[in-house]
mmCIF file of C-alpha atoms and ligand atoms in Angstrom:
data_model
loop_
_atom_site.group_PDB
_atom_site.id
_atom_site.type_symbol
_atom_site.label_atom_id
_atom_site.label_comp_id
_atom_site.label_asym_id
_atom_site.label_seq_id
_atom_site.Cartn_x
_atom_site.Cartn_y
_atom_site.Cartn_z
ATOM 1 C CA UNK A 1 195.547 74.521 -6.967
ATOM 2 C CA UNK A 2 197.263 74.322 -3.355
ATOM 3 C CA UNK A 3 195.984 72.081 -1.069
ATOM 4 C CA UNK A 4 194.403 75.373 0.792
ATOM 5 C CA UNK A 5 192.238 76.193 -1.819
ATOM 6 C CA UNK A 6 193.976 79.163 -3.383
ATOM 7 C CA UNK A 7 195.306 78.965 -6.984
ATOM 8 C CA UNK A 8 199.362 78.365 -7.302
ATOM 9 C CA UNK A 9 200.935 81.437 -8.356
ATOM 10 C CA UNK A 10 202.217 81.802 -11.898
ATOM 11 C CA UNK A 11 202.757 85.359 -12.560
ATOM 12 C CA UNK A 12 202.223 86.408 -16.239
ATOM 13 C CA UNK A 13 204.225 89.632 -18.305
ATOM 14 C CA UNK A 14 202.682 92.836 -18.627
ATOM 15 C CA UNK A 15 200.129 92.814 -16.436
ATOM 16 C CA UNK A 16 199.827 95.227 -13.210
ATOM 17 C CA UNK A 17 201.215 94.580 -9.514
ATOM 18 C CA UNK A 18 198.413 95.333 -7.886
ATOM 19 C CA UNK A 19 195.122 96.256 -8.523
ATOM 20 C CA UNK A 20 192.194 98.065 -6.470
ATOM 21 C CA UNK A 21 189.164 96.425 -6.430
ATOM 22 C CA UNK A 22 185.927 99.060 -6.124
ATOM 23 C CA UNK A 23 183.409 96.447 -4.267
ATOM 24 C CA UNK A 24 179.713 97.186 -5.984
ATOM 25 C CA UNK A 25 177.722 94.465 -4.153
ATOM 26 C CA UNK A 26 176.272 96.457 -1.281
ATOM 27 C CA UNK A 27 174.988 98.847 -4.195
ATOM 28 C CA UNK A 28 174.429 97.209 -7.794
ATOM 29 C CA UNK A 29 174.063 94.099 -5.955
ATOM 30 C CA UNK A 30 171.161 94.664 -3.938
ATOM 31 C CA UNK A 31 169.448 97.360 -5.469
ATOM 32 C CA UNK A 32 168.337 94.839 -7.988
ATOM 33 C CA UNK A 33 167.299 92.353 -5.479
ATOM 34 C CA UNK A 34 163.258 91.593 -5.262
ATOM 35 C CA UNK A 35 163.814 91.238 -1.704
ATOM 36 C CA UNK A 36 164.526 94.238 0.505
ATOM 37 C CA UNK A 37 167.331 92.974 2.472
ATOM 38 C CA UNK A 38 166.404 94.561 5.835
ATOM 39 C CA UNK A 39 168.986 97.362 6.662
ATOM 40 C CA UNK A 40 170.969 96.039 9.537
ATOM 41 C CA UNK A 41 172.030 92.899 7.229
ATOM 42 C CA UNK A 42 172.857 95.158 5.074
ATOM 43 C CA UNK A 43 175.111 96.978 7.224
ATOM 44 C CA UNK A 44 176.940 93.670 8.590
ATOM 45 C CA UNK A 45 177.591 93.024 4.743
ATOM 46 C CA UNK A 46 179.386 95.954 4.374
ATOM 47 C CA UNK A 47 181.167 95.731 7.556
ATOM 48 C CA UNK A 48 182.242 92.022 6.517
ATOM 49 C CA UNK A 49 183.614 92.878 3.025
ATOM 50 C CA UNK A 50 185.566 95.791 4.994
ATOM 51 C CA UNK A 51 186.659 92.543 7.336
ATOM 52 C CA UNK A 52 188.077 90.470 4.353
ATOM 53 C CA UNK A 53 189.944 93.138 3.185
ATOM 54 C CA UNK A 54 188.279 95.400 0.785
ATOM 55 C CA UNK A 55 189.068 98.739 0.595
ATOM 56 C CA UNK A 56 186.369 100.673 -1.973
ATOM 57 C CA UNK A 57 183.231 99.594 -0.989
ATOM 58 C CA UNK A 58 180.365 101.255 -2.674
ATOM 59 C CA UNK A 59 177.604 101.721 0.439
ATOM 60 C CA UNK A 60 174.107 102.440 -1.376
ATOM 61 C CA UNK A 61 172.859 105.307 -3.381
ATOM 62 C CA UNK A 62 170.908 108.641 -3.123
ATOM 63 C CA UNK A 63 168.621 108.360 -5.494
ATOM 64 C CA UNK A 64 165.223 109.170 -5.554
ATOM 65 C CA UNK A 65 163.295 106.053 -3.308
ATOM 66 C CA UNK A 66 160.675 105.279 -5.857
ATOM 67 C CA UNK A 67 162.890 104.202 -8.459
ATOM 68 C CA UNK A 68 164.930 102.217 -6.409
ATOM 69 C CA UNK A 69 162.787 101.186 -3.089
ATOM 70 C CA UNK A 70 165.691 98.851 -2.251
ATOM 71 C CA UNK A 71 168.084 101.494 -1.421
ATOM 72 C CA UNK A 72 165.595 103.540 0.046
ATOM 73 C CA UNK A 73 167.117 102.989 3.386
ATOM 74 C CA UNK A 74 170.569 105.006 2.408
ATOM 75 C CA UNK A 75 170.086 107.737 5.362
ATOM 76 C CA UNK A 76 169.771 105.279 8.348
ATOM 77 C CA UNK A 77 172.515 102.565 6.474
ATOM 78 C CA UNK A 78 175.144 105.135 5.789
ATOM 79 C CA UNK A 79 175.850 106.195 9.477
ATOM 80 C CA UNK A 80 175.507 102.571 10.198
ATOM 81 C CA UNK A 81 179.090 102.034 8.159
ATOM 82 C CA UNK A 82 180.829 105.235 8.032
ATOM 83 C CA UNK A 83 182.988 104.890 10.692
ATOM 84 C CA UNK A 84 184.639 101.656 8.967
ATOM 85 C CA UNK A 85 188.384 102.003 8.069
ATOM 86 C CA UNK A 86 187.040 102.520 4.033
ATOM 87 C CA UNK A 87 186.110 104.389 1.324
ATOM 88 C CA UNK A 88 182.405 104.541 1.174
ATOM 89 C CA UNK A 89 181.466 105.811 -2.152
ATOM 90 C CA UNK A 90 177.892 106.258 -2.999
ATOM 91 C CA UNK A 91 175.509 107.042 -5.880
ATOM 92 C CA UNK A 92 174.440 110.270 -6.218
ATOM 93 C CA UNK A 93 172.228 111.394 -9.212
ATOM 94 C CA UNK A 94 171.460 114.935 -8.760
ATOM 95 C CA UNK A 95 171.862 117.748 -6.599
ATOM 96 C CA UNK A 96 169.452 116.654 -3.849
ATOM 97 C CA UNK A 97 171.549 113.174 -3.719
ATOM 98 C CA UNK A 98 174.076 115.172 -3.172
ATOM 99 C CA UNK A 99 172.772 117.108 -0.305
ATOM 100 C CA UNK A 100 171.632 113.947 1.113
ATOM 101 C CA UNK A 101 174.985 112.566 1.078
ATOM 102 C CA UNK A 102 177.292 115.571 2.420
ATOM 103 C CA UNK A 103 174.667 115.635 4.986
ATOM 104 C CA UNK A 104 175.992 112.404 6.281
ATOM 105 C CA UNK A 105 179.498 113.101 5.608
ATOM 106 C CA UNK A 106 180.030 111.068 2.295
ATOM 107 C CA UNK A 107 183.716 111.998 0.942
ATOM 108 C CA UNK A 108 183.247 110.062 -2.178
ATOM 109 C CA UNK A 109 180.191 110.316 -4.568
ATOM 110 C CA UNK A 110 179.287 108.736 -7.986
ATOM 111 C CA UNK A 111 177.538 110.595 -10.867
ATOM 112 C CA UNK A 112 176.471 108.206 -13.660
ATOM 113 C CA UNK A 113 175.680 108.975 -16.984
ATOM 114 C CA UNK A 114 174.773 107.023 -20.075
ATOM 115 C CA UNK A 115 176.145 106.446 -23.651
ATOM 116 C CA UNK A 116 172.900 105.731 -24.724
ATOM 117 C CA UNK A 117 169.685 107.997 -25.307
ATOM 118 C CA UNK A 118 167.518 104.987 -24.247
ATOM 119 C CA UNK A 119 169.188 104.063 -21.071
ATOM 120 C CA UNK A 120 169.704 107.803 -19.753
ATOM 121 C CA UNK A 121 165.371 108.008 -20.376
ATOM 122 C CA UNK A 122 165.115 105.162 -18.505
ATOM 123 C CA UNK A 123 167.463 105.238 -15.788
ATOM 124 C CA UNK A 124 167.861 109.023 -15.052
ATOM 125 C CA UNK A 125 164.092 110.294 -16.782
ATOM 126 C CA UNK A 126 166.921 112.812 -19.154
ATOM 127 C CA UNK A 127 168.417 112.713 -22.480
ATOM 128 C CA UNK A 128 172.374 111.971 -22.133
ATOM 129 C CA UNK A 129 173.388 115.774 -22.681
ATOM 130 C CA UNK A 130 170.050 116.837 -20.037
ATOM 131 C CA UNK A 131 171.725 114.243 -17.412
ATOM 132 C CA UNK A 132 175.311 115.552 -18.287
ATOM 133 C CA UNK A 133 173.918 119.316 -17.226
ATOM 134 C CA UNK A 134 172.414 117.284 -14.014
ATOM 135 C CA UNK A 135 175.605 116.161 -13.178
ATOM 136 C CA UNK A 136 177.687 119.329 -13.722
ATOM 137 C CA UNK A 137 176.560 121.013 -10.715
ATOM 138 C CA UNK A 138 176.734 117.939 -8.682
ATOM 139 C CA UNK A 139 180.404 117.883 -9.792
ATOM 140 C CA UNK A 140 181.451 121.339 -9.364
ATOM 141 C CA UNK A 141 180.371 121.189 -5.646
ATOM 142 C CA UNK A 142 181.150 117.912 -4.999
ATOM 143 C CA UNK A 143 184.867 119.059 -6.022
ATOM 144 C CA UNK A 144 184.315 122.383 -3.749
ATOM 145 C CA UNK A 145 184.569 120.450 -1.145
ATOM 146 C CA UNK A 146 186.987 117.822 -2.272
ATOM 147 C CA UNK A 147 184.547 115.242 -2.145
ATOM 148 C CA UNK A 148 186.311 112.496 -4.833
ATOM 149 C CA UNK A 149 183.544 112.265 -7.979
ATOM 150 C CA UNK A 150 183.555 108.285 -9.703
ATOM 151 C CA UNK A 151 181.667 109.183 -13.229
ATOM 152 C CA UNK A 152 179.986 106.042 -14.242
ATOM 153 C CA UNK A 153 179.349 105.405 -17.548
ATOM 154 C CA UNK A 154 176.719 103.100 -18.843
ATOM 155 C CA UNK A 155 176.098 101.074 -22.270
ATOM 156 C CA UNK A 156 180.068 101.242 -23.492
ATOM 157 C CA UNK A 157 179.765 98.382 -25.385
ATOM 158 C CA UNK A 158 175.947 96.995 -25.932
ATOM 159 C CA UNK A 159 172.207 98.485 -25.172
ATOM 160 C CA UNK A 160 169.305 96.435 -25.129
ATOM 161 C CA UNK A 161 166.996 98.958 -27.031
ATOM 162 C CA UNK A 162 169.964 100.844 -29.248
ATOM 163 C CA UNK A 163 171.750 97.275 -29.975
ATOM 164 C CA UNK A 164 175.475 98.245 -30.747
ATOM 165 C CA UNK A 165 177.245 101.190 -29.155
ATOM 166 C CA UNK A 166 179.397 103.533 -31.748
ATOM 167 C CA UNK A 167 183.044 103.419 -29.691
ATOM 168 C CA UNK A 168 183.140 107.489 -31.090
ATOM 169 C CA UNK A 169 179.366 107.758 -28.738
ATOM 170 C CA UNK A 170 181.099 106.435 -25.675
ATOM 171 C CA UNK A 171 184.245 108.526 -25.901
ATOM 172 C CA UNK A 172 182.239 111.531 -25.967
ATOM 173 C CA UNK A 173 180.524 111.336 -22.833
ATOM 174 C CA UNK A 174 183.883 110.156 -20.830
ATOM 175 C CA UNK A 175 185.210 113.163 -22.428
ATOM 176 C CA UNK A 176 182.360 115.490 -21.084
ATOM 177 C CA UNK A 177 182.557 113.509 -17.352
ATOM 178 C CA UNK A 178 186.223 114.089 -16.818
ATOM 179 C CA UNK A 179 186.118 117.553 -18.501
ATOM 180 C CA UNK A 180 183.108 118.609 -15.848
ATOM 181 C CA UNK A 181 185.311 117.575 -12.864
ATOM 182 C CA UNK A 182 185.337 113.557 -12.626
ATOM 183 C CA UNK A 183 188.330 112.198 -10.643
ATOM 184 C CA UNK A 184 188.244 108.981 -12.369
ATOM 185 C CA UNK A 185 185.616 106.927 -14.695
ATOM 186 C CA UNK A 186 184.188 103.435 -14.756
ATOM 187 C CA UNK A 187 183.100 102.138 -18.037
ATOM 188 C CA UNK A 188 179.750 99.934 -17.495
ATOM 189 C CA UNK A 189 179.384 97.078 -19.534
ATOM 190 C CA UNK A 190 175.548 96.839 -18.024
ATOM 191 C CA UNK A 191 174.570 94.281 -19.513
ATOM 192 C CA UNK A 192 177.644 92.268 -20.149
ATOM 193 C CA UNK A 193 177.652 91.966 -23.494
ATOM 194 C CA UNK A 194 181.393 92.897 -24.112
ATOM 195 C CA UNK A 195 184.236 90.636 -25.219
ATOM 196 C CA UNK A 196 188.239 91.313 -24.860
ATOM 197 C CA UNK A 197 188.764 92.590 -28.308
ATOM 198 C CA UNK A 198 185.859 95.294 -27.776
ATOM 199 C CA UNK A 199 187.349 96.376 -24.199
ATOM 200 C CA UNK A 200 190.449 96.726 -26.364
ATOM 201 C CA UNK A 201 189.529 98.875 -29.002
ATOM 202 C CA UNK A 202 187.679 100.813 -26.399
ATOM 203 C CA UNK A 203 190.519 101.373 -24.110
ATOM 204 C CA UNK A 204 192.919 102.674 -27.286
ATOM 205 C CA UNK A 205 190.368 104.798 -28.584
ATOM 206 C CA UNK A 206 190.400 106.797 -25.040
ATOM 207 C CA UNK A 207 193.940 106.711 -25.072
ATOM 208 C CA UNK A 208 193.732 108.810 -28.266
ATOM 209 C CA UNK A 209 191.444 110.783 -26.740
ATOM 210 C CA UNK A 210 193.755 111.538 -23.927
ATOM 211 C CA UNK A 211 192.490 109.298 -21.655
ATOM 212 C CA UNK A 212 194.497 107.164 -20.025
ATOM 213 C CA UNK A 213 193.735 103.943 -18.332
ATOM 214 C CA UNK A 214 194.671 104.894 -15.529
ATOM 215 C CA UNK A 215 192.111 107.381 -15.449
ATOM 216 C CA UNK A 216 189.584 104.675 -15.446
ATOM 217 C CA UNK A 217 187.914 101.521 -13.685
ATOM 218 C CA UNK A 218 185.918 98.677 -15.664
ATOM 219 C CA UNK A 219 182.518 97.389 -14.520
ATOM 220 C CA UNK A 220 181.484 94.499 -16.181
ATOM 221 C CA UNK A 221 178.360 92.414 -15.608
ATOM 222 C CA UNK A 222 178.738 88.630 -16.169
ATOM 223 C CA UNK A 223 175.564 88.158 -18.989
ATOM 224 C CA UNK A 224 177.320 86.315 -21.163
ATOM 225 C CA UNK A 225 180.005 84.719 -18.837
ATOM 226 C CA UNK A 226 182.710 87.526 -20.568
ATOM 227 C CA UNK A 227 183.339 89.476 -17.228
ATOM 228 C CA UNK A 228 186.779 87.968 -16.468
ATOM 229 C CA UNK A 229 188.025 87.879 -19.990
ATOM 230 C CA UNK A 230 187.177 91.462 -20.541
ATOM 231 C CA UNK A 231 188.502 92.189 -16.752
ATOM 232 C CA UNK A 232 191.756 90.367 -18.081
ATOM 233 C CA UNK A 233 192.166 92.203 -21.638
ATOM 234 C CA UNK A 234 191.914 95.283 -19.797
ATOM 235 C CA UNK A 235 194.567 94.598 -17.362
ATOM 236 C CA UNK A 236 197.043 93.711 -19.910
ATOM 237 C CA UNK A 237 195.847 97.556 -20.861
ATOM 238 C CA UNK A 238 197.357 98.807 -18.064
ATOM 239 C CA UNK A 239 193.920 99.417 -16.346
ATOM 240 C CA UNK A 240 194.257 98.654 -12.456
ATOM 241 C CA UNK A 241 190.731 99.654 -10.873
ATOM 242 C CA UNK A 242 188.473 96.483 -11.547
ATOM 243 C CA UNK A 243 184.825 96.842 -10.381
ATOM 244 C CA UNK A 244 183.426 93.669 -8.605
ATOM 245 C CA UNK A 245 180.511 92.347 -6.442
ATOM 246 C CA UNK A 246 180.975 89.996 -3.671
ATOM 247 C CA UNK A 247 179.263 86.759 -4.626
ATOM 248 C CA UNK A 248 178.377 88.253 -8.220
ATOM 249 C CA UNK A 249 175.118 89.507 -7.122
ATOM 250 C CA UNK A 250 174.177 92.880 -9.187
ATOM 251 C CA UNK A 251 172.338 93.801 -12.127
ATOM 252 C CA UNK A 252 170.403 97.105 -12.912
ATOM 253 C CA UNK A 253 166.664 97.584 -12.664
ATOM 254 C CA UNK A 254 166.100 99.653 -15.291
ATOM 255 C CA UNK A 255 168.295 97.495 -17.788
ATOM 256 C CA UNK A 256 166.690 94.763 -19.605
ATOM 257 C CA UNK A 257 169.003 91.558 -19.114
ATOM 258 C CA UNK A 258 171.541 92.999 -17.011
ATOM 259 C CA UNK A 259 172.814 90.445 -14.441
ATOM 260 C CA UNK A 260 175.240 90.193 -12.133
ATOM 261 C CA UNK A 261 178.673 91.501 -12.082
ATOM 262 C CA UNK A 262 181.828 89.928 -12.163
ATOM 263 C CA UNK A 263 182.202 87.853 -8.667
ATOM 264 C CA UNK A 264 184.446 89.615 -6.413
ATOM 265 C CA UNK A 265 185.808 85.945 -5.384
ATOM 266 C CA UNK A 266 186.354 85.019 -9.357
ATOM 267 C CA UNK A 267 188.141 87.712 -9.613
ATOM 268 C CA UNK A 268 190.373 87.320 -6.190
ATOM 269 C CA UNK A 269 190.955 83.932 -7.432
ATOM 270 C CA UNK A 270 192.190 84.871 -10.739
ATOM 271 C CA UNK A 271 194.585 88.089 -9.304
ATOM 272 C CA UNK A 272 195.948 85.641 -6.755
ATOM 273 C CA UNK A 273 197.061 82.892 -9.330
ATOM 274 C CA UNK A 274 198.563 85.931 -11.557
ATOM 275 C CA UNK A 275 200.519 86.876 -8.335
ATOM 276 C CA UNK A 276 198.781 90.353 -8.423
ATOM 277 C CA UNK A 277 198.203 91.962 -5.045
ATOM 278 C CA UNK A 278 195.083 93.102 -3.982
ATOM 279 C CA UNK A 279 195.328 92.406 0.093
ATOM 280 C CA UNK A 280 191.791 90.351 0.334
ATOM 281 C CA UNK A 281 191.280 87.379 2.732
ATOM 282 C CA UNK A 282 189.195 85.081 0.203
ATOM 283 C CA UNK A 283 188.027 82.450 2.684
ATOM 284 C CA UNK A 284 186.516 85.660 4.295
ATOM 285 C CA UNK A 285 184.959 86.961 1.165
ATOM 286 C CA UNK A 286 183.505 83.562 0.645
ATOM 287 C CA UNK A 287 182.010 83.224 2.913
ATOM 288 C CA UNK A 288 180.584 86.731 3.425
ATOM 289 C CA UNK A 289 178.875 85.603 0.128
ATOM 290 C CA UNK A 290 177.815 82.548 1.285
ATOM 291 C CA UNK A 291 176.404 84.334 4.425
ATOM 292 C CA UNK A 292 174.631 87.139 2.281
ATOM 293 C CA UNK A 293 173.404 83.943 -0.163
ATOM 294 C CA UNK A 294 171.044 82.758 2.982
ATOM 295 C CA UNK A 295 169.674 85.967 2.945
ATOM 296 C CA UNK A 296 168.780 86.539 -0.106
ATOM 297 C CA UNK A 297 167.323 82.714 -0.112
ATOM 298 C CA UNK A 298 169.310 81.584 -3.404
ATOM 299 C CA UNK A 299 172.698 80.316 -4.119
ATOM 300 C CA UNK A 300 175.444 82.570 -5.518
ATOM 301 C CA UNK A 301 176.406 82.930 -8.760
ATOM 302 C CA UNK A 302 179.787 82.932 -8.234
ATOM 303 C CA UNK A 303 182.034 80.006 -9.684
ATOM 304 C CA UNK A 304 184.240 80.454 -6.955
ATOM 305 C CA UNK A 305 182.201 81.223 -4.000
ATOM 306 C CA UNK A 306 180.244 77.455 -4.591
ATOM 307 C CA UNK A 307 183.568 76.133 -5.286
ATOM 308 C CA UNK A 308 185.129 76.754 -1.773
ATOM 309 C CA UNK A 309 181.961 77.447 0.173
ATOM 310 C CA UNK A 310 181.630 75.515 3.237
ATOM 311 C CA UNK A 311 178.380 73.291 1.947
ATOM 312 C CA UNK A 312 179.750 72.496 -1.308
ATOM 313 C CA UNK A 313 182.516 70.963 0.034
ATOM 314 C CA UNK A 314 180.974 69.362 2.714
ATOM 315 C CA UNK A 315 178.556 67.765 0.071
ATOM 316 C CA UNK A 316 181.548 66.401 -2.295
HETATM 317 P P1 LIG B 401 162.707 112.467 -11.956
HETATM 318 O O1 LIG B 401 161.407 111.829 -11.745
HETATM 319 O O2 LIG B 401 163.003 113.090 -13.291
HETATM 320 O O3 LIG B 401 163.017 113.491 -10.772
HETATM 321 O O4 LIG B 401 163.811 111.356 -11.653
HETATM 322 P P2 LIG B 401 162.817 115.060 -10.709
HETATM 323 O O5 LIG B 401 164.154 115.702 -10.802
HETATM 324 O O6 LIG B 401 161.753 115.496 -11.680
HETATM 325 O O7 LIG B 401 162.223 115.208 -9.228
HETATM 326 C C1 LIG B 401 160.965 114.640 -8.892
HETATM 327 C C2 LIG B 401 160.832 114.510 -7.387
HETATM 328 O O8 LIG B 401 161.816 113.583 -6.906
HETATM 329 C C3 LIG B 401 161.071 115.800 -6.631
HETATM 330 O O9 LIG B 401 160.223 115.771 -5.491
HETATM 331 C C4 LIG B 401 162.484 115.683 -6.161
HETATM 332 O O10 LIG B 401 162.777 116.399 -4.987
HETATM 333 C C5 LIG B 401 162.581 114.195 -5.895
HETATM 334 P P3 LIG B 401 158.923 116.705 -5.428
HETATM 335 O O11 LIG B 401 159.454 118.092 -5.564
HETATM 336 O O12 LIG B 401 158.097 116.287 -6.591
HETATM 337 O O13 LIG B 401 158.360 116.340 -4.090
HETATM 338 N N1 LIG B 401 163.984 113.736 -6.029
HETATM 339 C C6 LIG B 401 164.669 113.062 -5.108
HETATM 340 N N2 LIG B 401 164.348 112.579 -3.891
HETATM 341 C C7 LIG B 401 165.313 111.954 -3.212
HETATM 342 N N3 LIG B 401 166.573 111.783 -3.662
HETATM 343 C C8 LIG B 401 166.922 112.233 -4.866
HETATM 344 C C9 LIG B 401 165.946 112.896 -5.630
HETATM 345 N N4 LIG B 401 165.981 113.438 -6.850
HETATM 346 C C10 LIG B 401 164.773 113.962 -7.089
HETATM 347 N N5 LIG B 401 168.184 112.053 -5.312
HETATM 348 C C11 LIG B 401 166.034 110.830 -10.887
HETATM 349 C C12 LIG B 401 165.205 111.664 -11.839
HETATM 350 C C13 LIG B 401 167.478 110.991 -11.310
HETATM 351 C C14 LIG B 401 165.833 111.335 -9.479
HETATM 352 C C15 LIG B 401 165.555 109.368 -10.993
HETATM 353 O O14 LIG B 401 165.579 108.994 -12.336
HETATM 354 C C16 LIG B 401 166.438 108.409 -10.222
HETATM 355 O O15 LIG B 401 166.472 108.443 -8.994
HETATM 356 N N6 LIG B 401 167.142 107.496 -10.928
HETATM 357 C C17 LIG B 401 168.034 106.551 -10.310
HETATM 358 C C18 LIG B 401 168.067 105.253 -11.075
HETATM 359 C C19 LIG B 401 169.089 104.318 -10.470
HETATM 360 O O16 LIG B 401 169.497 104.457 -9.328
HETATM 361 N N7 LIG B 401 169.553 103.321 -11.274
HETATM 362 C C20 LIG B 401 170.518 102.360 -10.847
HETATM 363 C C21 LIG B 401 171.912 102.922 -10.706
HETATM 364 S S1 LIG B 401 172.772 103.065 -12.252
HETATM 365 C C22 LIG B 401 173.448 101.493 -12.513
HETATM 366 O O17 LIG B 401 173.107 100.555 -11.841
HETATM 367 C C23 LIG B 401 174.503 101.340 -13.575
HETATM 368 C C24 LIG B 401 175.926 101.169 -12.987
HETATM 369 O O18 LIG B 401 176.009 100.036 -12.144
HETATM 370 C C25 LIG B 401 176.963 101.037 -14.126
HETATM 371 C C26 LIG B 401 176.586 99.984 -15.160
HETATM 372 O O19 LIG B 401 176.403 98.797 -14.792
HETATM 373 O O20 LIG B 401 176.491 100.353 -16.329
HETATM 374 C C27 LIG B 401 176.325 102.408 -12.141
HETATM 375 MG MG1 LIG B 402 176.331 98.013 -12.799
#
């Protein structure tokens, strides 16, 4: 470590020069907090990841309020943010999240769909193939009006009611996203149960399908303390969109055991020591966290964010 608290660099081979960094705390963080974090906090979160030099930064979604009451605020946040510097992507489920949206001026908009027949009941009410022929429409007008369409994908590598996930399962339903229309795809490890060799295998047998990594992002949660391995495994695969949440918060509501995802700061941390650009202040990002942690009235998860966070190091 330098004496500034930033890793010395030590480039390694094969590995990408830079990589983009799609920010999901504002989104899977807090929609899975018990708290409702009141909607003008919310708004200074997003404007201070924007600050430390994000450039993705998923805003909220448009889904339907009862399901997820803590994002139920998305029509008077959005205009709050949009006129940040940013891409602003946001959830979008169905049609009327889509109308919602457009009606704000969203240019970027995620569909997400599930490898799993248990997850897509519980998380979209629809069987994978009924939510696939939700999305399609969504897609097709999305594209219309060259709104940019993120397909998530859920369950890639573990579900809490199905157990293991066939690779074959997973494949088809990125196949069916990108065929509908899907600029690019983010494969969910929800509830970060993957390990490197498994992102592996996964990533070649996509590549067989014709899909190439750089058609895709990875979102892994940090369960099992695998998110930066995995996030590593699939670099040296020539993936270079790496989903992240500022301070680690996240986690799904309608997962069992999903926590939160990889720490934006871990991952900054780890980038920076590789030499790998991705333009982000970290002291900023820290403590961004560390502001949001107050909030939210618990510490964050995030290895790094304690590590160089103003109290910690006041305490040692
Ligand atoms: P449903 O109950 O089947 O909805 O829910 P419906 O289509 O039958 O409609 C029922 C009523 O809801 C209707 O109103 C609709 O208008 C209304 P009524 O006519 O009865 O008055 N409605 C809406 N209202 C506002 N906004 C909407 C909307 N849609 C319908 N968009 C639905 C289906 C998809 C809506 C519901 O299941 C839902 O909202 N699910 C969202 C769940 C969610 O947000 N989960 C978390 C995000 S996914 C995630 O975290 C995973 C990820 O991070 C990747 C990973 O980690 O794996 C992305
Ligand atoms: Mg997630």
């Amino acid at each position: 470590m330098t004496v500034d608290g930033l890793p010395m660099v030590v480039p390694a081979r094969d590995l990408p020069t830079r990589v983009r960094i799609h920010e999901v705390g504002a989104r899977d963080g807090l929609q899975n907090e018990k708290a409702t974090v009141p909607t003008p906090i919310k708004a200074e979160f997003v404007r201070r990841l924007a600050e430390a030099g994000l450039t993705t930064i998923e805003a909220t979604s448009f889904v339907h309020p009862k399901w997820v009451p803590q994002l139920a605020d998305a029509e008077q946040l959005f205009p709050m943010v949009s006129d940040l510097p940013v891409a602003l992507p946001v959830l979008v489920p169905n049609e009327r999240g889509l109308d919602r949206a457009l009606a704000l001026g969203a240019r970027r908009v995620a569909v997400f769909a599930s490898a799993t027949e248990s997850f897509a009941k519980a998380n979209l009410n629809r069987t994978v193939d009924e939510a696939l022929a939700m999305f399609e429409p969504v897609v097709s007008r999305a594209k219309a009006e060259d709104v940019h369409v993120r397909g998530y994908l859920s369950m890639c590598f573990g579900d809490p009611w199905e157990g293991e996930v066939p690779v074959p399962q997973v494949v088809r339903v990125c196949t069916s996203l990108l065929d509908m229309g899907c600029d690019e795809l983010s494969l969910g490890d929800t509830i970060g149960v993957a390990t490197p060799g498994h992102v592996v295998a996964l990533l070649a047998a996509l590549d067989a399908a014709g899909i190439p990594p750089s058609a895709l992002g990875v979102h892994f949660h940090d369960t099992y303390g695998q998110a930066l391995a995995n996030t590593l495994a699939a670099l040296q695969q020539g993936v270079t969109t790496v989903d992240a949440s500022a301070g680690g918060l996240g986690g799904c509501p309608y997962a069992k055991s999903a926590t939160g995802n990889l720490a934006t700061e871990d991952l900054v941390w780890m980038l920076r020591g590789l030499g790998i650009d991705t333009g982000i202040d970290l002291g900023r990002l820290v403590a961004t966290s560390a502001w949001m942690a107050t909030h939210l009235g618990r510490p964050s998860p995030s290895r790094t964010v304690r590590a160089l966070s103003h109290e910690d190091t006041e305490e040692q």
